[in-house]
Every structure is written in C-alpha cells, then in structure tokens.
mmCIF file of C-alpha atoms in Angstrom:
data_model
loop_
_atom_site.group_PDB
_atom_site.id
_atom_site.type_symbol
_atom_site.label_atom_id
_atom_site.label_comp_id
_atom_site.label_asym_id
_atom_site.label_seq_id
_atom_site.Cartn_x
_atom_site.Cartn_y
_atom_site.Cartn_z
ATOM 1 C CA MET W 1 -11.075 21.662 12.976
ATOM 2 C CA ILE W 2 -13.283 20.376 15.848
ATOM 3 C CA ARG W 3 -11.912 17.084 16.874
ATOM 4 C CA SER W 4 -8.575 17.236 18.578
ATOM 5 C CA THR W 5 -7.397 14.303 16.900
ATOM 6 C CA VAL W 6 -6.045 14.617 13.511
ATOM 7 C CA ALA W 7 -3.985 12.958 10.560
ATOM 8 C CA ARG W 8 -1.858 15.153 8.535
ATOM 9 C CA VAL W 9 -0.768 14.202 5.142
ATOM 10 C CA ASP W 10 2.306 15.508 3.692
ATOM 11 C CA LEU W 11 1.677 15.336 -0.207
ATOM 12 C CA ASP W 12 5.166 16.766 -0.577
ATOM 13 C CA ALA W 13 6.785 13.868 1.039
ATOM 14 C CA LEU W 14 4.497 11.767 -0.776
ATOM 15 C CA LYS W 15 5.604 12.838 -4.007
ATOM 16 C CA ARG W 16 9.767 12.884 -2.917
ATOM 17 C CA ASN W 17 8.810 9.107 -2.040
ATOM 18 C CA PHE W 18 7.725 8.625 -5.469
ATOM 19 C CA LEU W 19 10.611 10.158 -7.168
ATOM 20 C CA ALA W 20 12.863 8.241 -5.095
ATOM 21 C CA ILE W 21 11.322 5.097 -5.914
ATOM 22 C CA ARG W 22 11.525 6.001 -9.615
ATOM 23 C CA ASP W 23 15.147 6.766 -9.237
ATOM 24 C CA PHE W 24 15.825 3.448 -7.615
ATOM 25 C CA VAL W 25 14.346 1.215 -10.287
ATOM 26 C CA SER W 26 16.035 3.353 -13.167
ATOM 27 C CA GLY W 27 19.671 2.772 -11.703
ATOM 28 C CA ASP W 28 22.026 0.146 -11.702
ATOM 29 C CA ARG W 29 22.701 -1.316 -8.087
ATOM 30 C CA GLY W 30 25.252 -3.785 -6.910
ATOM 31 C CA ALA W 31 23.883 -5.010 -3.606
ATOM 32 C CA ASN W 32 20.089 -5.674 -2.575
ATOM 33 C CA PRO W 33 18.788 -3.357 -0.246
ATOM 34 C CA SER W 34 16.651 -5.882 1.529
ATOM 35 C CA GLY W 35 18.842 -6.150 4.416
ATOM 36 C CA SER W 36 19.846 -9.999 3.336
ATOM 37 C CA ARG W 37 23.326 -10.331 2.639
ATOM 38 C CA ALA W 38 22.645 -13.752 1.221
ATOM 39 C CA GLU W 39 19.765 -12.388 -1.029
ATOM 40 C CA ALA W 40 22.097 -9.363 -2.147
ATOM 41 C CA ASP W 41 24.810 -12.428 -3.264
ATOM 42 C CA ARG W 42 22.559 -14.591 -5.052
ATOM 43 C CA LEU W 43 20.508 -11.814 -7.110
ATOM 44 C CA ALA W 44 22.692 -9.789 -9.903
ATOM 45 C CA PRO W 45 20.576 -7.280 -11.469
ATOM 46 C CA PRO W 46 20.695 -7.075 -15.139
ATOM 47 C CA ALA W 47 23.880 -5.130 -16.577
ATOM 48 C CA ARG W 48 21.430 -2.958 -18.919
ATOM 49 C CA ARG W 49 17.909 -2.732 -19.590
ATOM 50 C CA GLU W 50 16.148 -1.907 -22.723
ATOM 51 C CA SER W 51 13.700 0.211 -21.156
ATOM 52 C CA LEU W 52 13.236 1.350 -17.606
ATOM 53 C CA PRO W 53 10.207 0.371 -15.542
ATOM 54 C CA GLY W 54 7.288 2.695 -15.275
ATOM 55 C CA ILE W 55 5.342 2.864 -11.804
ATOM 56 C CA ILE W 56 1.859 1.875 -10.950
ATOM 57 C CA ALA W 57 0.990 3.645 -7.851
ATOM 58 C CA VAL W 58 -1.370 1.945 -5.248
ATOM 59 C CA VAL W 59 -3.935 3.858 -3.958
ATOM 60 C CA LYS W 60 -6.529 1.238 -3.001
ATOM 61 C CA ALA W 61 -7.865 1.459 0.580
ATOM 62 C CA ASN W 62 -8.477 5.060 0.346
ATOM 63 C CA ALA W 63 -5.076 5.497 -0.642
ATOM 64 C CA TYR W 64 -3.998 3.071 2.389
ATOM 65 C CA GLY W 65 -5.840 5.347 4.737
ATOM 66 C CA HIS W 66 -4.192 8.622 3.378
ATOM 67 C CA GLY W 67 -7.047 9.724 1.204
ATOM 68 C CA ALA W 68 -7.541 8.562 -2.080
ATOM 69 C CA ALA W 69 -8.433 11.465 -4.194
ATOM 70 C CA PRO W 70 -5.520 13.982 -3.056
ATOM 71 C CA VAL W 71 -3.088 11.151 -3.132
ATOM 72 C CA GLY W 72 -4.134 10.007 -6.254
ATOM 73 C CA LEU W 73 -3.844 13.592 -7.791
ATOM 74 C CA ALA W 74 -0.496 14.168 -6.149
ATOM 75 C CA LEU W 75 0.982 11.104 -7.795
ATOM 76 C CA GLN W 76 -0.363 11.933 -11.006
ATOM 77 C CA GLN W 77 1.285 15.333 -10.813
ATOM 78 C CA ALA W 78 4.838 13.412 -9.852
ATOM 79 C CA GLY W 79 4.422 11.175 -12.969
ATOM 80 C CA ALA W 80 2.783 8.009 -12.308
ATOM 81 C CA THR W 81 2.119 5.993 -15.196
ATOM 82 C CA MET W 82 -1.014 4.191 -13.670
ATOM 83 C CA LEU W 83 -2.965 4.322 -10.603
ATOM 84 C CA ALA W 84 -4.336 1.079 -9.333
ATOM 85 C CA CYS W 85 -7.241 0.447 -6.987
ATOM 86 C CA ALA W 86 -9.442 -2.584 -5.561
ATOM 87 C CA ASP W 87 -12.580 -1.941 -7.304
ATOM 88 C CA ILE W 88 -14.856 -0.146 -9.675
ATOM 89 C CA GLU W 89 -16.304 2.016 -6.963
ATOM 90 C CA GLU W 90 -12.484 3.299 -6.196
ATOM 91 C CA GLY W 91 -11.866 3.818 -9.626
ATOM 92 C CA ILE W 92 -15.128 6.103 -10.232
ATOM 93 C CA ALA W 93 -14.316 8.155 -7.090
ATOM 94 C CA LEU W 94 -10.814 8.654 -8.735
ATOM 95 C CA ARG W 95 -12.119 9.811 -11.754
ATOM 96 C CA GLY W 96 -14.429 12.257 -10.037
ATOM 97 C CA ALA W 97 -11.530 13.847 -8.050
ATOM 98 C CA GLY W 98 -9.999 14.625 -11.281
ATOM 99 C CA VAL W 99 -7.221 11.941 -12.176
ATOM 100 C CA HIS W 100 -6.759 11.169 -15.663
ATOM 101 C CA VAL W 101 -4.132 8.789 -15.978
ATOM 102 C CA PRO W 102 -5.216 5.222 -16.351
ATOM 103 C CA ILE W 103 -6.404 3.625 -13.572
ATOM 104 C CA LEU W 104 -6.338 -0.173 -12.988
ATOM 105 C CA VAL W 105 -8.784 -2.078 -11.132
ATOM 106 C CA PHE W 106 -7.097 -4.916 -9.430
ATOM 107 C CA GLY W 107 -10.366 -6.758 -7.892
ATOM 108 C CA ALA W 108 -12.974 -9.363 -9.287
ATOM 109 C CA LEU W 109 -15.463 -7.771 -11.437
ATOM 110 C CA SER W 110 -19.299 -7.857 -10.456
ATOM 111 C CA VAL W 111 -21.352 -8.112 -13.685
ATOM 112 C CA SER W 112 -23.674 -5.310 -12.135
ATOM 113 C CA ASP W 113 -20.717 -2.941 -11.821
ATOM 114 C CA LEU W 114 -19.488 -3.189 -15.359
ATOM 115 C CA GLU W 115 -21.016 0.236 -16.683
ATOM 116 C CA GLY W 116 -18.624 1.989 -14.325
ATOM 117 C CA VAL W 117 -15.901 0.472 -16.509
ATOM 118 C CA PHE W 118 -16.665 2.080 -19.702
ATOM 119 C CA ASP W 119 -18.262 5.298 -18.561
ATOM 120 C CA HIS W 120 -15.196 6.208 -16.490
ATOM 121 C CA SER W 121 -12.589 4.694 -18.656
ATOM 122 C CA LEU W 122 -11.097 2.105 -16.067
ATOM 123 C CA THR W 123 -8.689 -0.548 -17.226
ATOM 124 C CA PRO W 124 -10.156 -3.908 -15.610
ATOM 125 C CA THR W 125 -8.177 -7.075 -14.442
ATOM 126 C CA ILE W 126 -9.717 -10.242 -15.999
ATOM 127 C CA SER W 127 -8.851 -12.905 -13.854
ATOM 128 C CA THR W 128 -11.526 -15.548 -14.508
ATOM 129 C CA PRO W 129 -13.325 -16.658 -17.649
ATOM 130 C CA SER W 130 -16.612 -15.687 -16.472
ATOM 131 C CA ALA W 131 -15.181 -12.248 -15.987
ATOM 132 C CA ALA W 132 -13.906 -12.186 -19.746
ATOM 133 C CA ARG W 133 -17.254 -13.394 -20.923
ATOM 134 C CA ALA W 134 -19.112 -10.708 -18.785
ATOM 135 C CA VAL W 135 -16.783 -7.918 -20.086
ATOM 136 C CA GLN W 136 -16.704 -8.971 -23.801
ATOM 137 C CA ALA W 137 -20.512 -9.072 -23.710
ATOM 138 C CA ALA W 138 -20.534 -5.349 -22.176
ATOM 139 C CA ALA W 139 -17.902 -4.193 -24.876
ATOM 140 C CA ALA W 140 -20.009 -5.962 -27.698
ATOM 141 C CA LYS W 141 -23.437 -4.274 -26.579
ATOM 142 C CA ARG W 142 -21.639 -0.838 -26.861
ATOM 143 C CA LYS W 143 -19.883 -1.431 -29.992
ATOM 144 C CA ALA W 144 -16.464 -0.885 -28.091
ATOM 145 C CA THR W 145 -13.076 -2.290 -27.814
ATOM 146 C CA ILE W 146 -11.658 -2.369 -24.135
ATOM 147 C CA ALA W 147 -8.022 -3.035 -23.023
ATOM 148 C CA TYR W 148 -7.719 -4.983 -20.176
ATOM 149 C CA HIS W 149 -4.660 -6.437 -17.817
ATOM 150 C CA LEU W 150 -4.834 -10.581 -17.445
ATOM 151 C CA LYS W 151 -4.105 -11.734 -13.953
ATOM 152 C CA ILE W 152 -2.111 -15.169 -13.598
ATOM 153 C CA ASP W 153 -1.943 -16.833 -10.372
ATOM 154 C CA THR W 154 1.167 -18.283 -9.895
ATOM 155 C CA GLY W 155 0.954 -19.642 -6.600
ATOM 156 C CA MET W 156 -1.016 -16.831 -4.300
ATOM 157 C CA ASN W 157 -4.368 -18.875 -5.047
ATOM 158 C CA ARG W 158 -6.638 -15.972 -4.849
ATOM 159 C CA LEU W 159 -7.616 -14.424 -8.124
ATOM 160 C CA GLY W 160 -6.121 -15.105 -11.677
ATOM 161 C CA PHE W 161 -6.290 -17.957 -14.678
ATOM 162 C CA ARG W 162 -4.199 -20.652 -13.040
ATOM 163 C CA HIS W 163 -0.365 -20.760 -14.422
ATOM 164 C CA ASP W 164 -0.370 -24.665 -15.402
ATOM 165 C CA ASN W 165 -3.976 -24.506 -17.112
ATOM 166 C CA LEU W 166 -3.768 -21.654 -19.532
ATOM 167 C CA ARG W 167 -3.778 -23.591 -22.877
ATOM 168 C CA ARG W 168 -7.057 -24.793 -21.985
ATOM 169 C CA THR W 169 -8.585 -21.406 -20.153
ATOM 170 C CA LEU W 170 -7.224 -18.503 -22.297
ATOM 171 C CA PRO W 171 -7.991 -19.208 -25.888
ATOM 172 C CA GLU W 172 -11.445 -17.981 -25.478
ATOM 173 C CA LEU W 173 -10.224 -14.744 -23.842
ATOM 174 C CA LEU W 174 -7.416 -14.136 -26.264
ATOM 175 C CA SER W 175 -9.839 -14.309 -29.110
ATOM 176 C CA SER W 176 -12.490 -12.296 -27.686
ATOM 177 C CA ALA W 177 -13.147 -9.354 -30.411
ATOM 178 C CA ASN W 178 -13.811 -6.610 -28.024
ATOM 179 C CA LEU W 179 -10.999 -6.935 -25.810
ATOM 180 C CA ARG W 180 -7.314 -6.033 -26.264
ATOM 181 C CA LEU W 181 -4.922 -7.533 -24.061
ATOM 182 C CA GLU W 182 -2.798 -4.659 -22.560
ATOM 183 C CA ALA W 183 -0.510 -6.480 -19.661
ATOM 184 C CA VAL W 184 -0.111 -9.942 -18.491
ATOM 185 C CA TYR W 185 0.619 -9.526 -14.269
ATOM 186 C CA THR W 186 0.876 -11.842 -10.929
ATOM 187 C CA HIS W 187 1.068 -11.027 -7.350
ATOM 188 C CA PHE W 188 3.686 -12.412 -5.201
ATOM 189 C CA ALA W 189 2.530 -14.281 -1.817
ATOM 190 C CA SER W 190 5.746 -14.156 0.090
ATOM 191 C CA ALA W 191 7.851 -11.338 -1.317
ATOM 192 C CA ASP W 192 8.274 -9.927 2.268
ATOM 193 C CA VAL W 193 9.544 -13.485 3.515
ATOM 194 C CA PRO W 194 13.027 -13.756 2.721
ATOM 195 C CA GLU W 195 13.501 -17.296 3.986
ATOM 196 C CA SER W 196 10.464 -18.186 1.702
ATOM 197 C CA PRO W 197 11.282 -20.389 -1.746
ATOM 198 C CA GLY W 198 8.035 -19.658 -2.731
ATOM 199 C CA PHE W 199 8.991 -15.958 -4.138
ATOM 200 C CA ASN W 200 11.094 -17.403 -6.940
ATOM 201 C CA ASP W 201 9.042 -20.390 -7.643
ATOM 202 C CA GLN W 202 6.436 -17.865 -8.370
ATOM 203 C CA ARG W 203 8.876 -15.565 -10.446
ATOM 204 C CA VAL W 204 9.658 -18.814 -12.618
ATOM 205 C CA ASN W 205 6.019 -19.803 -12.955
ATOM 206 C CA TYR W 206 5.342 -16.127 -14.069
ATOM 207 C CA GLU W 207 7.973 -16.156 -16.806
ATOM 208 C CA LYS W 208 6.757 -19.466 -17.985
ATOM 209 C CA ALA W 209 3.431 -17.982 -18.482
ATOM 210 C CA LEU W 210 4.406 -15.369 -19.987
ATOM 211 C CA GLU W 211 5.878 -17.593 -22.652
ATOM 212 C CA THR W 212 2.580 -19.318 -22.979
ATOM 213 C CA VAL W 213 0.539 -16.316 -23.414
ATOM 214 C CA SER W 214 3.110 -15.493 -26.212
ATOM 215 C CA ALA W 215 2.536 -18.895 -27.742
ATOM 216 C CA LEU W 216 -1.223 -18.743 -27.665
ATOM 217 C CA LEU W 217 -1.067 -15.295 -29.559
ATOM 218 C CA GLY W 218 1.063 -16.934 -32.262
ATOM 219 C CA VAL W 219 4.198 -15.108 -31.293
ATOM 220 C CA SER W 220 7.099 -17.091 -30.169
ATOM 221 C CA SER W 221 10.277 -15.646 -28.349
ATOM 222 C CA ALA W 222 11.510 -18.952 -26.632
ATOM 223 C CA ASN W 223 14.631 -18.764 -28.752
ATOM 224 C CA ASP W 224 15.178 -14.774 -28.197
ATOM 225 C CA LEU W 225 18.179 -13.817 -25.805
ATOM 226 C CA ARG W 226 15.770 -10.739 -24.928
ATOM 227 C CA PRO W 227 12.447 -11.850 -25.577
ATOM 228 C CA HIS W 228 9.945 -9.329 -26.606
ATOM 229 C CA PHE W 229 6.581 -9.631 -25.888
ATOM 230 C CA HIS W 230 3.613 -7.930 -27.298
ATOM 231 C CA PHE W 231 2.130 -6.842 -24.034
ATOM 232 C CA LEU W 232 3.276 -5.287 -20.998
ATOM 233 C CA ARG W 233 4.425 -7.236 -17.726
ATOM 234 C CA HIS W 234 4.225 -6.088 -14.040
ATOM 235 C CA ALA W 235 4.725 -8.250 -10.915
ATOM 236 C CA ALA W 236 6.726 -6.481 -8.070
ATOM 237 C CA ASN W 237 4.768 -5.298 -5.244
ATOM 238 C CA SER W 238 6.690 -2.898 -2.502
ATOM 239 C CA ALA W 239 8.940 -5.827 -0.999
ATOM 240 C CA ALA W 240 9.300 -7.701 -4.530
ATOM 241 C CA THR W 241 10.704 -4.144 -5.826
ATOM 242 C CA LEU W 242 13.124 -4.088 -2.834
ATOM 243 C CA ARG W 243 14.286 -7.586 -3.133
ATOM 244 C CA ASP W 244 14.824 -8.634 -6.749
ATOM 245 C CA SER W 245 15.334 -6.523 -9.915
ATOM 246 C CA ARG W 246 14.486 -9.236 -11.970
ATOM 247 C CA VAL W 247 10.806 -9.084 -11.525
ATOM 248 C CA TRP W 248 10.856 -5.351 -12.107
ATOM 249 C CA TYR W 249 9.579 -5.980 -15.802
ATOM 250 C CA ASP W 250 7.803 -3.239 -17.348
ATOM 251 C CA PHE W 251 6.145 -1.673 -14.356
ATOM 252 C CA VAL W 252 6.558 -2.005 -10.708
ATOM 253 C CA ARG W 253 3.448 -1.559 -8.242
ATOM 254 C CA PRO W 254 4.630 0.122 -5.181
ATOM 255 C CA GLY W 255 1.950 0.583 -2.461
ATOM 256 C CA LEU W 256 3.195 0.906 1.152
ATOM 257 C CA LEU W 257 6.686 2.225 0.167
ATOM 258 C CA LEU W 258 4.898 5.105 -1.499
ATOM 259 C CA TYR W 259 3.721 6.215 1.997
ATOM 260 C CA GLY W 260 7.205 5.956 3.540
ATOM 261 C CA ILE W 261 6.992 2.494 4.975
ATOM 262 C CA VAL W 262 9.213 -0.372 4.298
ATOM 263 C CA PRO W 263 7.712 -3.734 4.450
ATOM 264 C CA PRO W 264 8.917 -5.496 7.413
ATOM 265 C CA PRO W 265 11.313 -7.293 7.966
ATOM 266 C CA LEU W 266 12.793 -5.863 4.963
ATOM 267 C CA ALA W 267 15.046 -2.881 5.092
ATOM 268 C CA SER W 268 15.958 -0.204 2.336
ATOM 269 C CA THR W 269 18.549 2.348 1.593
ATOM 270 C CA ILE W 270 15.672 4.445 -0.461
ATOM 271 C CA PRO W 271 15.234 7.750 1.115
ATOM 272 C CA LEU W 272 11.800 7.475 2.204
ATOM 273 C CA GLN W 273 9.451 9.799 4.832
ATOM 274 C CA PRO W 274 6.401 8.945 6.469
ATOM 275 C CA VAL W 275 3.612 10.504 4.689
ATOM 276 C CA MET W 276 1.061 10.775 7.350
ATOM 277 C CA SER W 277 1.237 11.482 11.203
ATOM 278 C CA LEU W 278 -1.460 11.222 13.707
ATOM 279 C CA THR W 279 -1.922 13.726 16.447
ATOM 280 C CA SER W 280 -4.236 14.570 19.303
ATOM 281 C CA ARG W 281 -4.204 16.643 22.450
ATOM 282 C CA VAL W 282 -4.840 16.146 26.240
ATOM 283 C CA VAL W 283 -7.977 16.606 27.527
ATOM 284 C CA ALA W 284 -7.623 16.003 31.126
ATOM 285 C CA VAL W 285 -5.037 15.096 33.842
ATOM 286 C CA LYS W 286 -5.963 12.687 36.780
ATOM 287 C CA GLY W 287 -4.144 11.323 39.759
ATOM 288 C CA LEU W 288 -4.683 7.672 40.618
ATOM 289 C CA ARG W 289 -3.947 6.495 44.137
ATOM 290 C CA PRO W 290 -2.637 3.277 44.854
ATOM 291 C CA GLY W 291 -4.689 0.491 44.243
ATOM 292 C CA GLU W 292 -7.142 2.506 41.839
ATOM 293 C CA GLY W 293 -7.687 1.484 38.455
ATOM 294 C CA VAL W 294 -8.326 3.117 35.283
ATOM 295 C CA GLY W 295 -10.854 2.647 32.541
ATOM 296 C CA TYR W 296 -13.031 -0.370 31.206
ATOM 297 C CA GLY W 297 -12.052 -3.571 33.313
ATOM 298 C CA TRP W 298 -9.716 -1.950 35.508
ATOM 299 C CA ARG W 299 -6.841 -3.368 33.323
ATOM 300 C CA PHE W 300 -4.249 -1.091 34.839
ATOM 301 C CA THR W 301 -3.869 -0.692 38.608
ATOM 302 C CA ALA W 302 -1.955 1.493 40.086
ATOM 303 C CA ASP W 303 0.899 0.191 42.425
ATOM 304 C CA ALA W 304 1.707 3.694 43.504
ATOM 305 C CA PRO W 305 0.611 7.365 43.106
ATOM 306 C CA ARG W 306 0.236 7.951 39.260
ATOM 307 C CA THR W 307 -0.725 10.739 36.927
ATOM 308 C CA ILE W 308 -2.832 10.006 34.069
ATOM 309 C CA ALA W 309 -3.651 11.886 30.825
ATOM 310 C CA VAL W 310 -6.885 11.273 28.814
ATOM 311 C CA ILE W 311 -6.345 11.552 25.184
ATOM 312 C CA PRO W 312 -9.792 11.619 22.659
ATOM 313 C CA ALA W 313 -8.911 8.948 20.355
ATOM 314 C CA GLY W 314 -9.980 5.298 20.375
ATOM 315 C CA TYR W 315 -10.739 2.154 18.689
ATOM 316 C CA ALA W 316 -13.781 4.132 16.594
ATOM 317 C CA ASP W 317 -10.929 6.291 15.070
ATOM 318 C CA GLY W 318 -8.468 2.913 14.085
ATOM 319 C CA LEU W 319 -6.414 2.386 17.241
ATOM 320 C CA ASP W 320 -6.056 -1.223 18.092
ATOM 321 C CA THR W 321 -7.514 -2.480 21.396
ATOM 322 C CA ARG W 322 -4.510 -4.371 21.712
ATOM 323 C CA LEU W 323 -2.098 -1.104 22.325
ATOM 324 C CA GLY W 324 -3.642 -1.125 25.646
ATOM 325 C CA GLY W 325 -0.567 -2.071 28.128
ATOM 326 C CA ARG W 326 1.471 -2.520 24.823
ATOM 327 C CA GLY W 327 1.686 0.785 22.783
ATOM 328 C CA SER W 328 3.018 4.207 23.441
ATOM 329 C CA VAL W 329 2.620 7.661 22.497
ATOM 330 C CA LEU W 330 4.870 10.924 22.710
ATOM 331 C CA ILE W 331 4.059 14.020 24.890
ATOM 332 C CA ARG W 332 6.582 16.641 25.551
ATOM 333 C CA GLY W 333 9.206 14.497 23.492
ATOM 334 C CA ARG W 334 9.163 11.676 25.493
ATOM 335 C CA ARG W 335 7.345 8.043 25.044
ATOM 336 C CA VAL W 336 4.726 7.206 27.943
ATOM 337 C CA PRO W 337 2.793 4.080 27.768
ATOM 338 C CA ILE W 338 -0.766 3.468 26.905
ATOM 339 C CA VAL W 339 -2.464 2.120 30.136
ATOM 340 C CA GLY W 340 -5.643 0.672 30.768
ATOM 341 C CA ALA W 341 -8.076 -0.412 27.948
ATOM 342 C CA VAL W 342 -8.394 1.316 24.656
ATOM 343 C CA SER W 343 -12.064 2.465 24.711
ATOM 344 C CA MET W 344 -14.037 3.784 21.613
ATOM 345 C CA ASP W 345 -13.473 7.232 22.225
ATOM 346 C CA MET W 346 -10.566 7.568 24.477
ATOM 347 C CA ILE W 347 -7.268 6.207 25.547
ATOM 348 C CA THR W 348 -5.253 6.747 29.002
ATOM 349 C CA VAL W 349 -1.573 7.207 29.220
ATOM 350 C CA ASP W 350 0.794 7.362 32.235
ATOM 351 C CA VAL W 351 2.624 10.775 32.663
ATOM 352 C CA THR W 352 3.647 10.325 36.085
ATOM 353 C CA GLU W 353 7.413 10.695 34.884
ATOM 354 C CA LEU W 354 6.724 14.086 33.037
ATOM 355 C CA ASP W 355 6.608 17.478 34.541
ATOM 356 C CA ALA W 356 3.191 19.487 34.797
ATOM 357 C CA VAL W 357 1.338 17.645 31.885
ATOM 358 C CA ALA W 358 -1.627 20.026 31.204
ATOM 359 C CA PRO W 359 -4.819 19.787 28.967
ATOM 360 C CA GLY W 360 -3.944 20.816 25.465
ATOM 361 C CA ASP W 361 -0.530 19.737 25.365
ATOM 362 C CA GLU W 362 0.190 17.903 22.057
ATOM 363 C CA VAL W 363 0.250 14.116 21.769
ATOM 364 C CA VAL W 364 1.806 12.079 19.206
ATOM 365 C CA ILE W 365 0.306 8.784 18.119
ATOM 366 C CA LEU W 366 2.098 8.304 14.858
ATOM 367 C CA GLY W 367 5.015 10.290 13.747
ATOM 368 C CA ARG W 368 7.867 12.421 15.046
ATOM 369 C CA GLN W 369 7.712 15.269 18.017
ATOM 370 C CA GLY W 370 10.208 17.612 17.748
ATOM 371 C CA ASP W 371 12.925 18.329 15.150
ATOM 372 C CA LEU W 372 14.596 15.630 13.258
ATOM 373 C CA GLN W 373 16.597 14.332 16.396
ATOM 374 C CA GLY W 374 13.236 14.080 18.003
ATOM 375 C CA GLN W 375 11.476 10.920 19.073
ATOM 376 C CA GLN W 376 9.112 9.113 16.371
ATOM 377 C CA ILE W 377 6.654 6.353 16.421
ATOM 378 C CA ASP W 378 5.862 4.998 12.907
ATOM 379 C CA ALA W 379 3.702 2.331 11.816
ATOM 380 C CA ARG W 380 5.759 -0.488 11.849
ATOM 381 C CA GLU W 381 6.764 -0.008 15.398
ATOM 382 C CA VAL W 382 2.887 0.329 16.287
ATOM 383 C CA ALA W 383 2.553 -2.908 14.196
ATOM 384 C CA ALA W 384 5.089 -4.980 16.108
ATOM 385 C CA SER W 385 3.936 -4.025 19.331
ATOM 386 C CA ILE W 386 0.506 -5.714 18.768
ATOM 387 C CA GLY W 387 1.287 -8.379 16.313
ATOM 388 C CA THR W 388 -0.090 -7.193 13.277
ATOM 389 C CA ILE W 389 1.160 -5.457 10.029
ATOM 390 C CA PRO W 390 1.763 -1.806 9.257
ATOM 391 C CA TRP W 391 -0.520 -2.023 6.323
ATOM 392 C CA GLU W 392 -3.769 -2.697 8.854
ATOM 393 C CA VAL W 393 -1.960 0.243 11.017
ATOM 394 C CA VAL W 394 -2.553 3.007 8.524
ATOM 395 C CA CYS W 395 -5.916 1.335 6.415
ATOM 396 C CA ARG W 396 -7.873 1.417 9.478
ATOM 397 C CA LEU W 397 -7.693 4.874 10.858
ATOM 398 C CA GLY W 398 -11.288 5.812 10.878
ATOM 399 C CA THR W 399 -13.414 8.124 8.681
ATOM 400 C CA ARG W 400 -13.984 10.528 11.423
ATOM 401 C CA ILE W 401 -10.673 11.407 11.526
ATOM 402 C CA GLU W 402 -9.983 14.693 9.497
ATOM 403 C CA ARG W 403 -7.137 14.446 6.950
ATOM 404 C CA GLN W 404 -5.226 17.621 6.829
ATOM 405 C CA TYR W 405 -3.113 18.146 3.463
ATOM 406 C CA THR W 406 -0.046 19.791 3.096
ATOM 407 C CA GLU W 407 1.757 20.667 -0.216
ATOM 408 C CA THR W 408 3.994 23.401 -1.422
ATOM 409 C CA GLY W 409 1.478 26.137 -2.215
ATOM 410 C CA HIS W 410 -1.576 24.376 -0.857
ATOM 411 C CA ARG W 411 -3.358 23.417 2.535
ATOM 412 C CA GLY W 412 -6.501 22.107 3.025
ATOM 413 C CA THR W 413 -8.861 19.396 4.481
ATOM 414 C CA GLU W 414 -9.965 16.372 2.950
ATOM 415 C CA ALA W 415 -13.377 18.220 2.403
ATOM 416 C CA GLN W 416 -11.922 20.860 0.735
ATOM 417 C CA ARG W 417 -9.419 19.149 -1.851
#
C-alpha cells in the first residue's frame, strides 16, 4: 500500500447482508419495516407463497463502488440466483472474474456490442422494438436461441415497452424464432417516496401488463385465483423490497441494501452492516492564527487560534466538494469538522479540540472508529450533509483508491483478487 487513503470491503459482511435479505423475503411478517405506520396498516403480506422469491443481486457501477469482481464472486458463493449489471462490458468483466451464475444486463443494447451477449452467455434486457430486432438477427445469424428479460415501462418513462401499448408493440418480439422470453420486469420510480401514489400505480400497471403478455402468448390466467405465468417476474429494488411484499413476485433485486445501506428515508429491521469503510491518515498538522485562512479561496478563516490537520483525500478520490464546511471525519474516536475547500488531493479538518493529533493518526471518512460503541459516519449521513443520495456517495469513490478485501480465510487487494 502506497497511498494512505484506502477503502476496505468486508466480503463477510456482504454475505451476511445477502443472507439477511434472503431471510427477510422468505418469512411472513405482520408489519412493514419501512418506518411508516400507515404503510404497514395498509399493506398486508400474503398469507402463504407458492414459492419464495429468489435474489437478483445488483452489482452495476463497479458494485456500487465496492469492486464488481470480488463482490460478484462473494454473492455467487452466498447463493445469488442471478447478478445484474448495467451494460455488456460490465457483464464481460464479471465473466472474466469467474462468475458463472446468470448475469442480467439492465441497459440498452448497442448493436455493435451484441457479440458479447452471445460470447459470454449474458442475459439481455429487451426494452425496445429495435433492440428486439437486433438481438433476433444476431441470434439467427448464429443459429442460436437466447433467453431474454422483457422490460415494461410502467411509469418511469425511461427504457421499456409502454405498459398501455403492448398489444401493438409486443407481437413481433414474442413471435421471434430465436428469442425465448424468460422474465418480464419493471422498475419503480418512487419506491423510496412513501407519500407518492405513483408506486402503487406502477404496481397496478405492471400486473395488468403481465396479463396482457400472457394473453399475447395465448395463455389466459384472468380467472385464476393464483395466476400462473409462463415467465418469471421481478420488480422490487431495495426500497420496494422493504415497502411492499406484493411486489416481491419471483425475484427481488436488492442493490443498496446488499452493501448495508437502507435507502432514505426508509428504515428497516433487517440486520445489515455497511460493507465498505474509507480511511486515511493525517499527513500534517498546522497552526492557524486569528484572521488566517486555509485552502483555496480561504473559505475558512480562523477567528481564534486553531489547529488544522491535513488529510490526503480529495475530490479526485470521490469526496464531494460540498463537504467543506458541512462534513466531518473521525479522529481519535471523535468527530471533527472538514473546514476550507475540498481540493483535488486533500482536505483539512479542525482538530483544535483534540489532544496532540499527530501525523499518522487514523482518519475515518466512512465507517466506524473504535469498538461497536464507537462513533460512526455512514453514507446516508454524508449524503444528507451535502444534499445528495447515498448511491452517489459510494459509487463515486475514485479508481485510485485501493480496495482491500477481507473474507474469512482470505485477504487481498483489488489487483490480487
């Protein structure tokens, strides 16, 4: 290790989170853990399920900044039914790392990239008629049949076949000779907005779309008390998994939850642990006299003698520039404020209230310092302090930050794993 700023990824915590989510969707529950009493009273989970939902583990965006290859392998070992990534390139990288479970590609397909879907046994999402034609042509050229997941746009208005236009847009796709429909899915726009009616509207739109797809396939389940579909169904991201058991269907698709972060403003009783910590070391300690400033623009000026510690982590490492004057770090078990501007490679913090801070002292930017009773800074707190979302906080951690992985019986860096 050359640089002082390091991200440590606990793969055992990741596996425990996966198993905790699996246990959650496997058991009956009488109350919703979203923190909303009205939501809990309104939603009643099914008395019984014909089968328990599987888990499609989302590892897009370098596994939310945690490192897709080691995270994907750990989730495969933990029992993930399928992994999901954003594009074909991410899927190819997972295959190259040794992932052998099915890999779903969420994103739009580029005609020039389709060879990777076939060469690396990826499962494409088909979300437009043009993508359907391209995949069909590529499969026919290879004299192959490929399974795909059909995406329905139920209100997000990004990718997907519109839920209210399926009888016109789907017949060509469903009759494609070399394409086999494996699953139908959608994505919720407001699962993490408890007061929004859009979440339930999308659920209703999705379930109507499922009936339409069944009818187009020549299978009617409209009169069945427990409809049987000839394809799999999935819709629930992390927030939807917490909010409503009706949208668990055949699979749930946790992303943020896997990494030990509950989507705000929701709460959860699932026993989760943050998987990643971000630490550094003090490299210098300086004194400020009254009236002196620190950093670019002198955005912090001392009104009395102050002691400033310099930490080698900045916006090139993924720290948001808005943390200056808003965020904190942990040194010697106590919170100290980030003062002055966040620069490319450094931040400065006010350690006046601490005794004898010295170069080499540990700095926790994300994570816990000390034992289980010690102070902790998590991604939700950082996001709230700067007016953003925890997804961004973890996803933007820079590539020059070394990831160190710990797992029972193993320890290594990203380059070694």
